[in-house]
Amino acid sequence: MWFKELETERLRLIEIGHHHAESLFEILSKDEVTKYDGIESLTLLEDARRLIDSFKSAYINKRGMRWGVILKDSGKFIGTVGLNQLSLANKRAEIGYEIHPEYWRKHLASEAVNEVLRYCFEELKLQRIAALTFKDNIASRNLLKKFGFKEEGSLRSYLFLSEQSHDALVFSLLSIEYCQLRQQSVQGSNRF
């Protein structure tokens, strides 16, 4: 499996390397970003390098894929989007994403997620994409619902962050649902 870079109208989704460490650190050292990301804010640049190494390892071992989100017009690294818990044999994965706060509410996360979903269902032929969110993460919940994800339930005390346990909500989107929504979008001339 070779790393597939993806492209949208405004974004390039690329393999993340150590030369992106400072940009990744800038994003993941912000408490407002990591508050709902399931990790503590990064405090050292070396932490970003180790995280990049873990992305590479997950990819090599076919357990995940993480793309850097790059603005086409400026070349700026603004976040990541990717797959965790990837199981090609079971045709499933979990999606996750984070965007620099400067670029929130500009539909860039939606644009990146839309392309990753297309890749997962149309090229990797996955059958299920799941997502875990904190209950308080309304923006992420709304983004998932926009793409047809269904809330499946709650995992009690599933995430441990800032010295306390947090419940996680589980969402999922199946291939058949994705295809139906895509078809409806084409018929209605709406962008999916």
mmCIF file of C-alpha atoms in Angstrom:
data_model
loop_
_atom_site.group_PDB
_atom_site.id
_atom_site.type_symbol
_atom_site.label_atom_id
_atom_site.label_comp_id
_atom_site.label_asym_id
_atom_site.label_seq_id
_atom_site.Cartn_x
_atom_site.Cartn_y
_atom_site.Cartn_z
ATOM 1 C CA MET A 1 0.000 0.000 0.000
ATOM 2 C CA TRP A 2 1.642 3.283 -1.087
ATOM 3 C CA PHE A 3 0.638 6.622 0.400
ATOM 4 C CA LYS A 4 -2.027 8.237 -1.751
ATOM 5 C CA GLU A 5 -2.092 12.019 -1.717
ATOM 6 C CA LEU A 6 -5.514 13.552 -2.290
ATOM 7 C CA GLU A 7 -6.730 16.876 -3.609
ATOM 8 C CA THR A 8 -9.858 19.017 -3.307
ATOM 9 C CA GLU A 9 -10.847 22.399 -4.661
ATOM 10 C CA ARG A 10 -8.883 24.301 -1.977
ATOM 11 C CA LEU A 11 -6.741 21.635 -0.323
ATOM 12 C CA ARG A 12 -3.959 19.144 -0.846
ATOM 13 C CA LEU A 13 -3.898 16.176 1.517
ATOM 14 C CA ILE A 14 -0.308 15.023 1.769
ATOM 15 C CA GLU A 15 1.939 12.607 3.658
ATOM 16 C CA ILE A 16 3.234 14.248 6.831
ATOM 17 C CA GLY A 17 7.017 14.389 7.285
ATOM 18 C CA HIS A 18 9.395 15.782 9.900
ATOM 19 C CA HIS A 19 9.591 19.031 7.908
ATOM 20 C CA HIS A 20 5.957 19.603 9.045
ATOM 21 C CA ALA A 21 6.819 19.204 12.751
ATOM 22 C CA GLU A 22 6.755 22.928 13.583
ATOM 23 C CA SER A 23 3.371 23.423 11.896
ATOM 24 C CA LEU A 24 1.916 20.346 13.582
ATOM 25 C CA PHE A 25 3.306 21.512 16.928
ATOM 26 C CA GLU A 26 1.751 24.959 16.433
ATOM 27 C CA ILE A 27 -1.673 23.338 16.008
ATOM 28 C CA LEU A 28 -1.482 20.600 18.651
ATOM 29 C CA SER A 29 0.040 22.849 21.319
ATOM 30 C CA LYS A 30 -3.202 24.853 21.394
ATOM 31 C CA ASP A 31 -5.575 23.798 24.183
ATOM 32 C CA GLU A 32 -8.615 24.804 22.129
ATOM 33 C CA VAL A 33 -7.580 22.214 19.509
ATOM 34 C CA THR A 34 -6.596 19.356 21.815
ATOM 35 C CA LYS A 35 -9.526 19.931 24.169
ATOM 36 C CA TYR A 36 -11.578 17.477 22.088
ATOM 37 C CA ASP A 37 -8.759 15.594 20.372
ATOM 38 C CA GLY A 38 -8.157 12.995 23.060
ATOM 39 C CA ILE A 39 -4.525 14.021 23.619
ATOM 40 C CA GLU A 40 -2.816 16.494 25.919
ATOM 41 C CA SER A 41 -1.505 19.649 24.256
ATOM 42 C CA LEU A 42 2.023 19.215 22.964
ATOM 43 C CA THR A 43 4.687 21.029 24.968
ATOM 44 C CA LEU A 44 7.832 20.120 23.024
ATOM 45 C CA LEU A 45 8.638 20.182 19.332
ATOM 46 C CA GLU A 46 10.066 16.681 19.797
ATOM 47 C CA ASP A 47 6.535 15.514 20.714
ATOM 48 C CA ALA A 48 5.377 16.547 17.228
ATOM 49 C CA ARG A 49 8.244 14.595 15.665
ATOM 50 C CA ARG A 50 7.325 11.501 17.678
ATOM 51 C CA LEU A 51 3.701 11.888 16.621
ATOM 52 C CA ILE A 52 4.787 12.080 12.969
ATOM 53 C CA ASP A 53 6.795 8.895 13.517
ATOM 54 C CA SER A 54 3.681 7.221 14.938
ATOM 55 C CA PHE A 55 1.689 8.287 11.839
ATOM 56 C CA LYS A 56 4.382 6.709 9.651
ATOM 57 C CA SER A 57 4.458 3.526 11.736
ATOM 58 C CA ALA A 58 0.666 3.161 11.629
ATOM 59 C CA TYR A 59 0.788 3.544 7.854
ATOM 60 C CA ILE A 60 3.638 1.052 7.368
ATOM 61 C CA ASN A 61 1.784 -1.460 9.566
ATOM 62 C CA LYS A 62 -1.515 -0.781 7.717
ATOM 63 C CA ARG A 63 -3.235 0.363 10.920
ATOM 64 C CA GLY A 64 -3.835 3.989 9.913
ATOM 65 C CA MET A 65 -3.264 6.869 7.520
ATOM 66 C CA ARG A 66 -2.846 10.529 8.397
ATOM 67 C CA TRP A 67 -2.782 13.322 5.840
ATOM 68 C CA GLY A 68 -1.501 16.821 6.369
ATOM 69 C CA VAL A 69 -4.061 19.407 5.250
ATOM 70 C CA ILE A 70 -2.371 22.022 3.049
ATOM 71 C CA LEU A 71 -3.995 25.143 1.585
ATOM 72 C CA LYS A 72 -3.402 25.130 -2.164
ATOM 73 C CA ASP A 73 -3.217 28.911 -2.501
ATOM 74 C CA SER A 74 -0.568 29.476 0.194
ATOM 75 C CA GLY A 75 0.979 26.051 0.835
ATOM 76 C CA LYS A 76 0.236 26.494 4.560
ATOM 77 C CA PHE A 77 -0.107 23.367 6.730
ATOM 78 C CA ILE A 78 -3.391 23.897 8.637
ATOM 79 C CA GLY A 79 -4.232 20.527 10.172
ATOM 80 C CA THR A 80 -4.552 16.805 9.732
ATOM 81 C CA VAL A 81 -7.220 14.315 8.765
ATOM 82 C CA GLY A 82 -6.899 10.600 8.835
ATOM 83 C CA LEU A 83 -7.800 7.064 9.669
ATOM 84 C CA ASN A 84 -7.197 5.294 12.975
ATOM 85 C CA GLN A 85 -7.936 1.665 13.785
ATOM 86 C CA LEU A 86 -7.720 0.856 10.080
ATOM 87 C CA SER A 87 -8.522 -2.775 9.316
ATOM 88 C CA LEU A 88 -8.401 -3.534 5.602
ATOM 89 C CA ALA A 89 -9.355 -7.159 6.307
ATOM 90 C CA ASN A 90 -12.506 -6.074 8.157
ATOM 91 C CA LYS A 91 -13.048 -3.106 5.811
ATOM 92 C CA ARG A 92 -13.351 -0.496 8.555
ATOM 93 C CA ALA A 93 -11.599 2.498 10.107
ATOM 94 C CA GLU A 94 -12.151 5.462 12.406
ATOM 95 C CA ILE A 95 -11.795 9.004 11.078
ATOM 96 C CA GLY A 96 -10.253 11.892 12.982
ATOM 97 C CA TYR A 97 -9.292 15.474 12.160
ATOM 98 C CA GLU A 98 -8.053 18.745 13.592
ATOM 99 C CA ILE A 99 -7.695 22.165 12.001
ATOM 100 C CA HIS A 100 -5.823 25.253 13.219
ATOM 101 C CA PRO A 101 -8.356 27.578 14.953
ATOM 102 C CA GLU A 102 -7.518 30.365 12.491
ATOM 103 C CA TYR A 103 -9.250 28.241 9.819
ATOM 104 C CA TRP A 104 -12.323 27.118 11.771
ATOM 105 C CA ARG A 105 -15.771 27.869 10.296
ATOM 106 C CA LYS A 106 -14.448 28.034 6.733
ATOM 107 C CA HIS A 107 -15.671 24.508 5.813
ATOM 108 C CA LEU A 108 -12.088 23.298 5.341
ATOM 109 C CA ALA A 109 -12.499 20.332 7.716
ATOM 110 C CA SER A 110 -15.654 19.361 5.810
ATOM 111 C CA GLU A 111 -13.800 19.588 2.510
ATOM 112 C CA ALA A 112 -10.973 17.368 3.794
ATOM 113 C CA VAL A 113 -13.318 14.836 5.435
ATOM 114 C CA ASN A 114 -15.441 14.644 2.282
ATOM 115 C CA GLU A 115 -12.400 13.671 0.197
ATOM 116 C CA VAL A 116 -11.150 11.120 2.748
ATOM 117 C CA LEU A 117 -14.616 9.523 2.874
ATOM 118 C CA ARG A 118 -14.638 9.323 -0.926
ATOM 119 C CA TYR A 119 -11.219 7.672 -0.884
ATOM 120 C CA CYS A 120 -12.234 5.223 1.859
ATOM 121 C CA PHE A 121 -15.468 4.079 0.271
ATOM 122 C CA GLU A 122 -14.645 4.351 -3.422
ATOM 123 C CA GLU A 123 -10.961 3.376 -3.535
ATOM 124 C CA LEU A 124 -10.203 1.399 -0.365
ATOM 125 C CA LYS A 125 -13.679 -0.193 -0.545
ATOM 126 C CA LEU A 126 -14.203 0.096 3.201
ATOM 127 C CA GLN A 127 -17.658 -0.796 4.514
ATOM 128 C CA ARG A 128 -17.701 1.248 7.730
ATOM 129 C CA ILE A 129 -16.157 4.482 8.956
ATOM 130 C CA ALA A 130 -16.596 5.285 12.633
ATOM 131 C CA ALA A 131 -15.826 8.435 14.604
ATOM 132 C CA LEU A 132 -15.507 9.078 18.327
ATOM 133 C CA THR A 133 -16.261 12.499 19.759
ATOM 134 C CA PHE A 134 -16.500 14.124 23.144
ATOM 135 C CA LYS A 135 -20.136 14.833 24.039
ATOM 136 C CA ASP A 136 -19.373 18.562 24.256
ATOM 137 C CA ASN A 137 -17.809 18.739 20.789
ATOM 138 C CA ILE A 138 -20.876 20.109 19.015
ATOM 139 C CA ALA A 139 -18.939 21.259 15.910
ATOM 140 C CA SER A 140 -17.555 17.779 15.279
ATOM 141 C CA ARG A 141 -20.915 16.132 15.926
ATOM 142 C CA ASN A 142 -22.555 18.490 13.419
ATOM 143 C CA LEU A 143 -19.850 17.817 10.819
ATOM 144 C CA LEU A 144 -20.367 14.053 11.149
ATOM 145 C CA LYS A 145 -24.156 14.378 10.889
ATOM 146 C CA LYS A 146 -23.741 16.545 7.765
ATOM 147 C CA PHE A 147 -22.091 13.546 6.086
ATOM 148 C CA GLY A 148 -24.791 11.126 7.213
ATOM 149 C CA PHE A 149 -23.026 9.586 10.204
ATOM 150 C CA LYS A 150 -25.439 8.000 12.658
ATOM 151 C CA GLU A 151 -24.963 8.225 16.408
ATOM 152 C CA GLU A 152 -24.656 4.684 17.757
ATOM 153 C CA GLY A 153 -24.265 5.328 21.432
ATOM 154 C CA SER A 154 -21.952 6.295 24.239
ATOM 155 C CA LEU A 155 -18.761 4.726 25.575
ATOM 156 C CA ARG A 156 -18.627 5.544 29.263
ATOM 157 C CA SER A 157 -15.287 6.858 30.609
ATOM 158 C CA TYR A 158 -13.651 5.963 27.298
ATOM 159 C CA LEU A 159 -11.278 8.941 27.015
ATOM 160 C CA PHE A 160 -8.901 10.115 29.732
ATOM 161 C CA LEU A 161 -7.725 13.693 29.372
ATOM 162 C CA SER A 162 -6.761 16.461 31.776
ATOM 163 C CA GLU A 163 -6.742 14.083 34.731
ATOM 164 C CA GLN A 164 -10.339 12.955 34.250
ATOM 165 C CA SER A 165 -12.410 10.414 32.354
ATOM 166 C CA HIS A 166 -14.772 11.491 29.614
ATOM 167 C CA ASP A 167 -17.559 9.692 27.819
ATOM 168 C CA ALA A 168 -17.252 9.364 24.042
ATOM 169 C CA LEU A 169 -20.048 9.303 21.505
ATOM 170 C CA VAL A 170 -19.724 6.766 18.710
ATOM 171 C CA PHE A 171 -20.849 7.643 15.187
ATOM 172 C CA SER A 172 -20.668 5.534 12.038
ATOM 173 C CA LEU A 173 -21.292 5.745 8.315
ATOM 174 C CA LEU A 174 -21.706 2.637 6.189
ATOM 175 C CA SER A 175 -20.720 2.305 2.559
ATOM 176 C CA ILE A 176 -24.322 1.776 1.442
ATOM 177 C CA GLU A 177 -25.420 4.950 3.272
ATOM 178 C CA TYR A 178 -22.558 6.913 1.742
ATOM 179 C CA CYS A 179 -23.518 5.716 -1.764
ATOM 180 C CA GLN A 180 -27.185 6.626 -1.222
ATOM 181 C CA LEU A 181 -26.307 10.112 0.028
ATOM 182 C CA ARG A 182 -23.863 10.606 -2.839
ATOM 183 C CA GLN A 183 -26.561 9.614 -5.356
ATOM 184 C CA GLN A 184 -29.097 11.963 -3.756
ATOM 185 C CA SER A 185 -26.522 14.752 -3.881
ATOM 186 C CA VAL A 186 -25.884 14.204 -7.586
ATOM 187 C CA GLN A 187 -29.617 14.101 -8.373
ATOM 188 C CA GLY A 188 -30.250 17.246 -6.336
ATOM 189 C CA SER A 189 -27.201 19.028 -7.767
ATOM 190 C CA ASN A 190 -25.993 19.606 -4.215
ATOM 191 C CA ARG A 191 -22.399 19.206 -3.143
ATOM 192 C CA PHE A 192 -21.866 16.286 -0.830
#
